XYZ file of C-alpha atoms in Angstrom:
651
model
C 32.775 5.184 17.605
C 33.567 6.225 14.006
C 35.168 3.753 11.606
C 36.823 5.443 8.644
C 37.504 3.997 5.200
C 39.061 6.548 2.861
C 39.227 5.827 -0.863
C 42.376 7.442 -2.350
C 42.324 5.676 -5.700
C 40.903 8.763 -7.400
C 41.681 12.481 -7.254
C 38.492 13.079 -5.245
C 38.676 11.958 -1.616
C 35.710 9.800 -0.601
C 35.516 8.845 3.063
C 33.100 6.183 4.285
C 32.181 6.299 7.966
C 30.221 3.805 10.048
C 28.444 5.755 12.766
C 27.930 3.814 15.985
C 24.569 5.415 16.765
C 21.344 3.748 17.790
C 18.084 5.642 18.317
C 17.243 5.928 22.030
C 14.279 4.203 23.654
C 11.203 6.442 23.585
C 7.452 6.131 24.010
C 7.271 5.662 20.256
C 9.639 2.679 20.354
C 7.580 1.214 23.196
C 4.447 1.433 21.034
C 5.828 0.130 17.736
C 9.026 -1.652 18.769
C 12.747 -0.984 18.693
C 14.164 0.485 15.461
C 15.392 -2.052 12.922
C 18.580 -1.687 10.913
C 18.419 -1.710 7.124
C 20.415 -4.943 7.280
C 17.436 -6.564 9.067
C 15.204 -6.193 5.990
C 15.896 -9.734 4.763
C 14.742 -11.104 8.129
C 11.389 -9.306 7.968
C 9.965 -11.470 5.175
C 7.126 -13.929 5.805
C 6.201 -17.464 4.760
C 3.016 -18.861 3.229
C 1.200 -19.483 6.516
C 1.721 -15.950 7.836
C 1.340 -14.553 4.296
C -2.186 -15.952 4.127
C -3.042 -14.030 7.298
C -1.486 -10.778 6.041
C -2.706 -10.702 2.446
C -5.797 -12.944 2.381
C -7.736 -11.540 5.325
C -9.449 -8.982 3.047
C -10.637 -11.596 0.551
C -11.619 -14.138 3.221
C -13.494 -11.551 5.252
C -15.692 -10.647 2.275
C -17.511 -13.956 2.797
C -19.090 -12.255 5.823
C -21.009 -9.724 3.723
C -20.913 -10.738 0.026
C -23.926 -13.069 0.327
C -25.791 -10.408 2.282
C -25.155 -7.838 -0.462
C -26.620 -10.193 -3.107
C -29.651 -10.763 -0.904
C -30.099 -7.027 -0.439
C -30.862 -6.617 -4.156
C -33.207 -9.568 -4.732
C -34.888 -9.818 -1.297
C -37.749 -7.536 -2.385
C -38.944 -10.340 -4.680
C -39.909 -12.452 -1.666
C -39.184 -16.160 -1.267
C -38.571 -16.564 -5.013
C -35.313 -14.650 -4.475
C -33.711 -17.561 -2.607
C -33.785 -19.677 -5.762
C -31.465 -17.210 -7.505
C -28.963 -16.803 -4.667
C -26.891 -19.946 -5.262
C -26.711 -19.667 -9.109
C -25.522 -16.051 -8.795
C -22.873 -17.226 -6.319
C -21.736 -19.925 -8.771
C -21.261 -17.287 -11.473
C -19.170 -15.199 -9.060
C -17.002 -18.215 -8.188
C -16.397 -18.788 -11.913
C -15.175 -15.209 -12.182
C -13.007 -15.771 -9.083
C -11.338 -18.737 -10.808
C -10.581 -16.628 -13.902
C -9.128 -13.757 -11.861
C -7.070 -16.154 -9.716
C -5.498 -17.846 -12.751
C -4.715 -14.434 -14.206
C -3.049 -13.112 -11.046
C -1.134 -16.363 -10.581
C 0.457 -15.652 -13.951
C 1.121 -12.046 -12.909
C 2.928 -13.187 -9.751
C 5.408 -15.284 -11.743
C 5.804 -12.674 -14.494
C 6.430 -9.794 -12.058
C 8.259 -11.217 -9.016
C 9.107 -7.709 -7.839
C 5.452 -7.060 -6.968
C 3.399 -4.004 -7.816
C 0.450 -5.858 -9.335
C -1.839 -3.944 -11.677
C 0.236 -0.748 -11.460
C 3.479 -2.307 -12.678
C 1.745 -4.510 -15.282
C -0.143 -1.546 -16.749
C 2.944 0.699 -16.664
C 5.117 -1.759 -18.581
C 2.514 -2.859 -21.126
C -0.203 -0.232 -21.526
C 1.526 3.074 -20.805
C 1.693 5.708 -18.087
C -1.949 6.850 -18.176
C -3.434 3.346 -17.705
C -0.817 2.703 -15.000
C -1.767 5.807 -13.038
C -5.445 4.965 -13.522
C -4.842 1.474 -12.118
C -2.839 2.974 -9.259
C -5.537 5.518 -8.434
C -8.180 2.775 -8.510
C -6.115 0.523 -6.213
C -5.239 3.275 -3.737
C -8.923 4.235 -3.569
C -9.838 0.574 -3.145
C -7.408 0.126 -0.248
C -8.841 3.158 1.548
C -12.352 1.767 1.081
C -11.186 -1.703 2.128
C -10.284 -0.309 5.530
C -13.544 1.637 5.809
C -15.787 -1.232 4.650
C -14.089 -4.062 6.533
C -13.901 -2.165 9.819
C -17.531 -1.036 9.450
C -18.596 -4.624 8.666
C -16.718 -5.870 11.728
C -18.449 -3.317 13.924
C -21.781 -4.409 12.376
C -21.122 -7.918 13.717
C -20.553 -6.496 17.208
C -23.758 -4.471 16.966
C -25.651 -7.611 15.853
C -24.605 -9.392 19.042
C -24.944 -6.316 21.281
C -27.606 -3.968 19.797
C -27.157 -1.444 22.610
C -23.770 -0.487 21.057
C -25.389 0.738 17.818
C -25.114 4.483 18.718
C -21.365 4.062 19.337
C -20.503 2.198 16.126
C -18.609 5.105 14.508
C -16.356 5.664 17.535
C -15.683 1.919 17.830
C -14.787 1.756 14.123
C -12.335 4.668 14.313
C -10.632 3.156 17.385
C -10.317 -0.150 15.489
C -8.635 1.632 12.551
C -6.107 3.232 14.891
C -5.335 -0.101 16.551
C -4.715 -1.818 13.193
C -2.519 1.140 12.177
C -0.470 0.769 15.360
C 0.081 -2.963 14.807
C 1.170 -2.352 11.194
C 3.651 0.315 12.261
C 5.447 -2.482 14.117
C 6.370 -4.131 10.792
C 5.081 -6.742 8.342
C 6.488 -9.724 10.214
C 5.079 -8.728 13.602
C 1.674 -7.705 12.237
C 1.445 -10.969 10.293
C 2.304 -13.047 13.345
C -0.189 -11.104 15.462
C -2.982 -11.661 12.927
C -2.228 -15.273 11.967
C -4.009 -16.903 14.927
C -7.266 -14.895 14.551
C -7.309 -15.581 10.797
C -7.077 -19.327 11.194
C -9.485 -19.181 14.131
C -12.047 -17.595 11.772
C -11.372 -20.077 8.957
C -11.730 -23.112 11.256
C -14.922 -21.750 12.854
C -16.454 -20.838 9.479
C -15.607 -24.210 7.937
C -17.082 -25.953 10.986
C -20.226 -23.810 10.855
C -20.805 -24.321 7.124
C -20.043 -28.026 7.410
C -22.382 -28.492 10.375
C -25.081 -26.437 8.657
C -24.918 -28.555 5.498
C -24.983 -31.718 7.624
C -28.101 -30.502 9.451
C -29.756 -29.567 6.153
C -29.260 -33.002 4.586
C -30.369 -34.729 7.788
C -33.526 -32.576 7.811
C -32.849 -30.846 11.143
C -31.804 -27.360 10.022
C -35.085 -25.421 9.912
C -35.647 -21.710 9.200
C -34.419 -18.528 10.866
C -36.282 -18.028 14.149
C -37.569 -14.507 14.803
C -35.848 -12.923 11.768
C -35.176 -9.165 11.808
C -37.799 -6.953 10.223
C -37.327 -6.359 6.498
C -39.372 -3.741 4.670
C -38.636 -3.340 0.969
C -38.854 0.145 -0.502
C -40.678 -1.428 -3.449
C -41.888 -4.932 -4.238
C -40.320 -6.808 -7.164
C -42.876 -8.925 -8.967
C -40.481 -10.237 -11.608
C -36.693 -10.642 -11.316
C -35.354 -9.098 -14.512
C -31.895 -9.581 -16.061
C -30.994 -6.077 -14.824
C -31.802 -7.064 -11.231
C -29.737 -10.236 -11.614
C -26.808 -8.209 -12.933
C -27.223 -5.788 -10.049
C -27.153 -8.663 -7.543
C -24.177 -10.252 -9.319
C -22.276 -6.955 -9.163
C -22.994 -6.636 -5.444
C -21.778 -10.183 -4.825
C -18.514 -9.620 -6.657
C -17.346 -7.771 -3.554
C -16.272 -11.311 -2.593
C -13.383 -10.878 -5.062
C -11.965 -7.783 -3.405
C -8.516 -8.497 -2.070
C -7.618 -11.175 -4.634
C -5.022 -8.808 -6.126
C -3.348 -8.106 -2.782
C -0.811 -10.938 -2.972
C 0.458 -9.855 -6.394
C 1.092 -6.370 -4.981
C 3.042 -7.624 -1.976
C 5.263 -10.381 -3.398
C 8.381 -8.767 -1.935
C 7.086 -9.465 1.587
C 7.424 -13.238 1.041
C 10.461 -15.393 1.720
C 12.410 -16.840 -1.192
C 11.379 -18.292 -3.564
C 9.004 -15.325 -3.504
C 6.945 -16.020 -6.622
C 6.384 -19.651 -5.723
C 5.337 -18.887 -2.151
C 3.084 -16.026 -3.240
C 1.473 -18.169 -5.978
C 0.727 -21.032 -3.580
C -0.745 -18.607 -1.040
C -2.995 -17.125 -3.754
C -4.345 -20.586 -4.647
C -4.954 -21.424 -0.977
C -6.811 -18.168 -0.489
C -9.037 -18.645 -3.553
C -9.958 -22.226 -2.629
C -10.917 -21.273 0.936
C -12.787 -18.183 -0.261
C -14.702 -20.071 -2.939
C -15.723 -22.935 -0.660
C -16.916 -20.691 2.175
C -18.769 -18.278 -0.111
C -20.664 -21.066 -1.885
C -21.477 -22.805 1.394
C -22.811 -19.621 2.995
C -24.915 -18.732 -0.061
C -26.369 -22.260 -0.153
C -27.320 -22.209 3.540
C -28.679 -18.645 3.388
C -31.189 -19.740 0.760
C -32.216 -22.802 2.758
C -32.816 -21.054 6.093
C -34.406 -17.973 4.424
C -32.145 -15.433 6.100
C -33.301 -11.815 5.766
C -31.377 -8.788 4.587
C -31.087 -6.329 7.472
C -28.855 -3.521 8.723
C -29.704 -4.523 12.310
C -28.650 -8.185 12.159
C -26.222 -9.649 9.641
C -26.838 -12.777 7.588
C -23.912 -14.451 9.387
C -25.600 -13.828 12.732
C -28.900 -15.279 11.484
C -27.149 -18.332 10.030
C -25.119 -18.963 13.174
C -28.049 -18.871 15.580
C -30.102 -21.050 13.209
C -27.351 -23.646 12.767
C -26.365 -23.702 16.459
C -29.915 -23.286 17.783
C -29.520 -19.994 19.610
C -27.008 -17.433 20.815
C -24.863 -19.829 22.791
C -21.075 -20.173 22.938
C -20.613 -21.464 19.325
C -22.672 -18.496 18.063
C -20.632 -15.981 20.067
C -17.354 -17.622 18.997
C -18.298 -17.383 15.309
C -19.407 -13.754 15.565
C -16.244 -12.924 17.497
C -14.114 -14.618 14.845
C -16.049 -12.869 12.067
C -15.679 -9.499 13.756
C -11.944 -10.000 14.180
C -11.386 -11.141 10.563
C -13.405 -8.192 9.250
C -11.334 -5.766 11.266
C -8.184 -7.628 10.241
C -9.189 -7.345 6.592
C -8.020 -3.784 6.911
C -4.550 -5.257 7.489
C -4.367 -6.272 3.822
C -4.843 -2.651 2.814
C -2.297 -1.508 5.407
C 0.181 -3.995 3.907
C -0.403 -2.945 0.271
C -1.371 0.756 0.295
C 2.032 1.967 1.601
C 3.915 -0.261 -0.884
C 1.873 0.981 -3.822
C 2.174 4.559 -2.607
C 5.959 4.129 -2.416
C 6.018 2.803 -6.019
C 4.055 5.838 -7.205
C 6.299 8.161 -5.219
C 9.426 6.443 -6.554
C 8.177 7.080 -10.096
C 7.503 10.703 -9.154
C 3.685 10.622 -9.107
C 3.211 11.069 -5.349
C 5.251 13.048 -2.790
C 8.731 11.544 -2.402
C 8.211 11.386 1.349
C 6.070 8.257 0.851
C 9.201 6.324 -0.186
C 10.601 6.745 3.333
C 10.767 3.552 5.372
C 10.291 4.117 9.072
C 12.093 2.658 12.044
C 10.406 -0.739 11.580
C 11.225 -1.004 7.861
C 7.654 -0.232 6.749
C 6.423 2.796 4.831
C 5.112 4.436 7.983
C 3.927 7.674 6.374
C 1.747 5.715 3.968
C 0.310 3.690 6.859
C -0.618 6.810 8.839
C -2.088 8.512 5.747
C -4.299 5.480 5.070
C -5.577 5.414 8.659
C -6.475 9.107 8.632
C -8.343 9.023 5.288
C -10.210 5.789 6.124
C -11.290 7.186 9.504
C -12.694 10.275 7.813
C -14.738 8.081 5.446
C -16.108 6.050 8.365
C -17.203 9.244 10.086
C -18.778 10.695 6.914
C -20.707 7.505 6.065
C -21.516 6.654 9.707
C -19.845 3.216 9.488
C -22.592 1.905 7.160
C -21.433 -1.012 4.992
C -24.383 -0.596 2.612
C -23.552 3.085 2.045
C -19.834 2.380 1.552
C -20.168 -0.681 -0.728
C -21.260 1.315 -3.828
C -17.935 3.172 -3.665
C -15.985 -0.031 -3.227
C -15.865 -2.503 -6.090
C -15.547 -0.207 -9.128
C -11.901 0.549 -8.354
C -11.190 -3.126 -7.710
C -12.548 -4.246 -11.067
C -10.951 -1.343 -12.913
C -7.573 -2.505 -11.595
C -8.486 -6.142 -12.429
C -9.297 -5.120 -15.994
C -6.147 -3.061 -16.557
C -3.948 -5.735 -14.972
C -5.316 -8.530 -17.141
C -5.311 -6.384 -20.282
C -1.676 -5.543 -19.528
C -0.829 -9.217 -19.100
C -2.557 -10.076 -22.384
C -0.467 -7.389 -24.057
C 2.671 -8.803 -22.405
C 1.993 -12.304 -23.784
C 1.420 -10.809 -27.220
C 4.828 -9.102 -27.051
C 6.442 -12.334 -25.885
C 4.860 -14.278 -28.744
C 6.411 -11.912 -31.296
C 9.960 -12.257 -29.961
C 12.511 -14.487 -31.610
C 13.893 -17.338 -29.516
C 17.012 -16.293 -27.601
C 16.082 -12.592 -27.673
C 15.461 -10.843 -24.350
C 13.939 -7.428 -23.668
C 14.495 -5.926 -20.225
C 11.609 -3.786 -19.001
C 11.443 -1.911 -15.667
C 9.274 -4.582 -14.051
C 10.318 -7.804 -15.777
C 12.360 -9.437 -18.532
C 10.617 -10.599 -21.714
C 11.719 -13.681 -23.625
C 9.882 -16.056 -25.925
C 7.737 -18.692 -24.201
C 5.752 -21.449 -25.840
C 2.057 -21.521 -25.056
C 1.833 -17.741 -24.989
C -1.415 -17.864 -27.003
C -3.144 -19.860 -24.256
C -1.986 -17.445 -21.546
C -2.973 -14.413 -23.614
C -6.440 -15.908 -24.108
C -6.888 -16.422 -20.343
C -5.872 -12.871 -19.510
C -7.838 -11.369 -22.386
C -11.012 -13.234 -21.439
C -10.524 -12.251 -17.799
C -10.121 -8.590 -18.782
C -13.403 -8.697 -20.724
C -15.267 -10.347 -17.818
C -14.025 -7.908 -15.182
C -14.658 -4.938 -17.509
C -18.283 -6.070 -17.917
C -18.652 -6.366 -14.125
C -17.136 -2.900 -13.673
C -19.592 -1.348 -16.149
C -22.540 -3.180 -14.572
C -21.479 -2.016 -11.133
C -21.053 1.585 -12.315
C -24.518 1.607 -13.926
C -26.428 -0.202 -11.175
C -24.763 1.673 -8.331
C -24.370 5.058 -10.017
C -27.196 6.804 -8.169
C -26.218 5.189 -4.857
C -22.816 6.828 -4.792
C -20.712 5.103 -7.452
C -20.532 8.427 -9.296
C -18.142 9.601 -6.569
C -15.512 7.038 -7.624
C -16.090 7.763 -11.314
C -15.186 11.382 -10.608
C -12.544 10.746 -7.947
C -10.387 8.406 -10.055
C -9.694 10.873 -12.913
C -9.171 13.648 -10.362
C -6.520 11.533 -8.616
C -4.863 10.725 -11.933
C -4.735 14.461 -12.694
C -3.084 15.106 -9.320
C -0.558 12.324 -9.973
C 0.481 13.834 -13.287
C 0.696 17.342 -11.779
C 3.116 16.053 -9.141
C 5.073 14.162 -11.782
C 5.285 17.266 -13.973
C 6.720 19.194 -11.026
C 9.387 16.609 -10.200
C 10.306 16.064 -13.848
C 10.627 19.775 -14.559
C 12.701 20.280 -11.434
C 15.067 17.425 -12.331
C 15.541 18.817 -15.820
C 16.385 22.288 -14.538
C 18.818 20.911 -11.947
C 20.439 18.430 -14.313
C 24.231 18.427 -14.696
C 24.019 17.340 -18.330
C 25.688 19.958 -20.549
C 26.394 22.038 -17.446
C 29.397 24.359 -17.686
C 32.453 24.605 -15.425
C 32.164 25.599 -11.772
C 33.165 29.232 -11.169
C 36.560 29.713 -9.422
C 36.747 29.548 -5.627
C 37.514 32.481 -3.353
C 38.573 33.084 0.268
C 39.274 30.522 3.044
C 36.899 29.437 5.817
C 36.064 26.088 7.509
C 32.815 24.763 6.004
C 30.593 21.656 6.149
C 28.139 21.163 3.272
C 25.342 18.561 3.751
C 24.683 16.869 0.403
C 21.513 14.868 -0.303
C 22.209 14.609 -4.037
C 24.528 16.085 -6.650
C 22.783 18.663 -8.842
C 22.964 22.349 -9.718
C 21.675 23.377 -6.286
C 24.457 21.362 -4.617
C 27.103 22.955 -6.812
C 25.718 26.424 -6.031
C 26.174 25.748 -2.306
C 29.663 24.336 -2.973
C 30.563 27.466 -4.926
C 29.464 29.638 -2.021
C 31.467 27.481 0.407
C 34.593 27.986 -1.732
C 34.141 31.737 -1.324
C 34.448 31.239 2.420
C 37.290 28.746 2.727
C 39.544 26.153 1.143
C 38.743 23.788 4.020
C 35.444 22.283 2.826
C 33.904 18.931 3.711
C 30.797 17.678 1.988
C 28.706 15.213 4.031
C 26.264 12.682 2.609
C 24.121 10.478 4.888
C 23.873 7.030 3.284
C 20.338 5.689 3.670
C 19.963 3.616 0.498
C 23.209 2.069 -0.875
C 22.072 2.393 -4.506
C 21.407 6.120 -4.086
C 24.738 6.574 -2.302
C 26.565 4.992 -5.228
C 24.986 7.531 -7.594
C 26.129 10.357 -5.308
C 29.638 8.887 -5.175
C 29.934 8.638 -8.952
C 28.588 12.141 -9.557
C 30.806 13.614 -6.853
C 33.911 12.165 -8.477
C 32.937 14.068 -11.616
C 31.580 17.305 -10.147
C 33.186 17.539 -6.693
C 36.450 19.017 -8.058
C 38.606 17.463 -5.386
C 36.464 18.476 -2.398
C 36.403 15.621 0.074
C 33.057 14.032 0.845
C 32.215 12.050 3.982
C 29.711 9.239 3.493
C 27.892 8.674 6.817
C 26.337 5.208 6.955
C 22.856 5.294 8.513
C 21.616 1.716 9.005
C 18.430 2.946 10.693
C 17.593 5.334 7.813
C 17.927 8.387 10.043
C 19.107 11.575 8.369
C 19.310 14.287 10.989
C 20.832 12.362 13.922
C 23.974 11.033 12.127
C 24.594 14.465 10.585
C 24.226 16.227 13.936
C 26.518 13.644 15.538
C 29.215 14.279 12.908
C 28.938 18.069 13.303
C 29.208 17.713 17.087
C 32.341 15.568 16.731
C 33.952 18.195 14.473
C 32.844 20.971 16.822
C 34.584 19.316 19.791
C 37.849 19.159 17.821
C 37.873 22.771 16.618
C 40.601 25.223 17.615
C 39.913 28.146 20.002
C 38.130 30.976 18.208
C 37.426 28.793 15.160
C 33.961 29.009 13.619
C 32.297 26.149 11.818
C 29.907 27.141 9.052
C 27.215 24.777 7.820
C 26.312 25.702 4.246
C 22.958 24.123 3.408
C 21.559 24.013 -0.147
C 17.896 25.022 0.097
C 15.365 24.473 -2.683
C 12.939 27.390 -2.978
C 9.778 26.828 -4.987
C 7.718 29.612 -6.523
C 4.598 27.642 -5.614
C 3.440 26.983 -2.067
C 1.697 23.822 -3.248
C 4.789 22.211 -4.797
C 6.903 23.350 -1.831
C 5.019 20.787 0.265
C 6.542 18.041 -1.894
C 10.048 18.742 -0.555
C 11.696 18.309 2.848
C 13.216 21.553 4.174
C 16.530 20.283 5.534
C 17.795 23.803 6.233
C 14.994 24.520 8.726
C 15.500 21.148 10.427
C 19.229 21.802 10.897
C 18.696 25.381 12.021
C 16.202 24.305 14.680
C 18.730 21.787 16.074
C 21.969 23.822 15.822
C 20.947 27.419 16.489
C 21.621 27.099 20.245
C 25.141 25.702 19.794
C 28.029 28.171 20.157
C 30.570 28.617 17.401
C 28.386 27.157 14.639
C 26.903 29.268 11.843
C 24.229 27.974 9.487
C 23.954 29.508 6.029
C 21.199 28.629 3.596
C 22.098 28.821 -0.070
C 18.749 28.953 -1.852
C 18.449 27.729 -5.401
C 15.381 28.997 -7.179
C 13.627 27.125 -9.949
C 11.010 29.055 -11.905
C 8.095 26.728 -12.645
């Protein structure tokens, strides 16, 4: 069924068609669910309760290993180390409060989401923005690797015989989380909500019961602790060692920024719901982290790769490996694996923002059948699985790569916010400045807000430097090299897209050469530029009967095509095919088939396809080859000819 709406108000004929096409049921739809229409996007948002499960699982899960990472640095000092554990944790919680207040302000200032990337882009410039983006993308990849590996470590603690299979188990877990996320934000959030709250309730109960037993004098020490052999004995705990331990413990803050990046996933009012969820997350995180650190020092838990601190605490508090112990370790394992869900929620969104600005391949802006950025989700799963294999699912080996990117993004985000408040403070009342990510207008109390963000930027910058220095030889140098390399790649991609747009621009472009002989032609049009006009010129040489066809995936983009076509189409009619499921090939093939069935005997239909040809094989990968896709689908149909009209751009 084709519904036609032809606009005859202008000289150029613009026809809008609603195509009654739904993707068929396949194995893929069985795995990830039926395709969703673009109109369903507003129904895929989530509330605060589900939002906490989607975006806070990373931060909450860090309570399972943050205390252990602090202990790993100071344990070589012997029993004296336990006296430093709780004060270090208090310092980390203070930093958590500063970062939370800062990101709460970011959420309300930038309700469109994007977090550190958008804040840095609007206030610090393109280079800091791409640096923040590279740091965050790296962090999300490592979030998946670390959290999944930590979850598998909990399984291995309960069942030591599975230790040789930990890498395979971790990779399977990554693929399962990927599959759930391909089903959409709403479904993945609902699926993960129950396990998240199961973990929170169990952890609160365990910490509460442990503190009760301590103050009633019945807690005791860890029975039969795992063997710990320090590589060297620390006779005196120096300030450097304390800083090293503090830096390790700040892994508890990873994931705090996730909510500010994913504001658009929340129901209206988005900023309010996201802000409340952030506060909930920080309060739960802070309370659990402090409680675990306090109890770890009291029961003298031991740092070990073979048995986690959580496992030692649980069997000490519950007096063995009974049902409460197994329930807690199961909940901890699930939340650690689910922590990867935060990265799967944010990595594709951030990748799409980069791609939309032209710093990553445009294909990452594509939303799949379930209204999620499916290509970004799959890319994240593949890269994270490779890291797990390379580092053998070892949390201790992955942690040094982890927190530098987090705190680099923290620093740039808060510095950008401080700069934003400074700009606001120097505006006159009633004056508004519209920036890509937000609107600036004078607000009283800007000095106070600028001070909070500025102080937070200094604190997180210090932590980042400490982490880089203390963990440099353990692998942090990889991130220090990787981040600038990624930024260089981003700018290379951007340079390609920008140069291409300039060379294809219609600004100051001359008149279209006169048309020639008649032939029936269909010209698929993705956008209106010099390449499109070259194909249109060739079509005019074949026939006067020409129909341009544009598949409408995003309404805003379609409006741009409509406006440009009225200027540059020179009276050639254009059919706008509505594609509510964001499919390109199927609606176009359906339209061509409908025209083919109506053709006269002996009539030939020619599909003239504009084809971009790059001089570089590398940059060619950044573009979808529509001509090859159409040729592969239509070459077996009789009476249809496909002609590629290449447009070359010398780079």
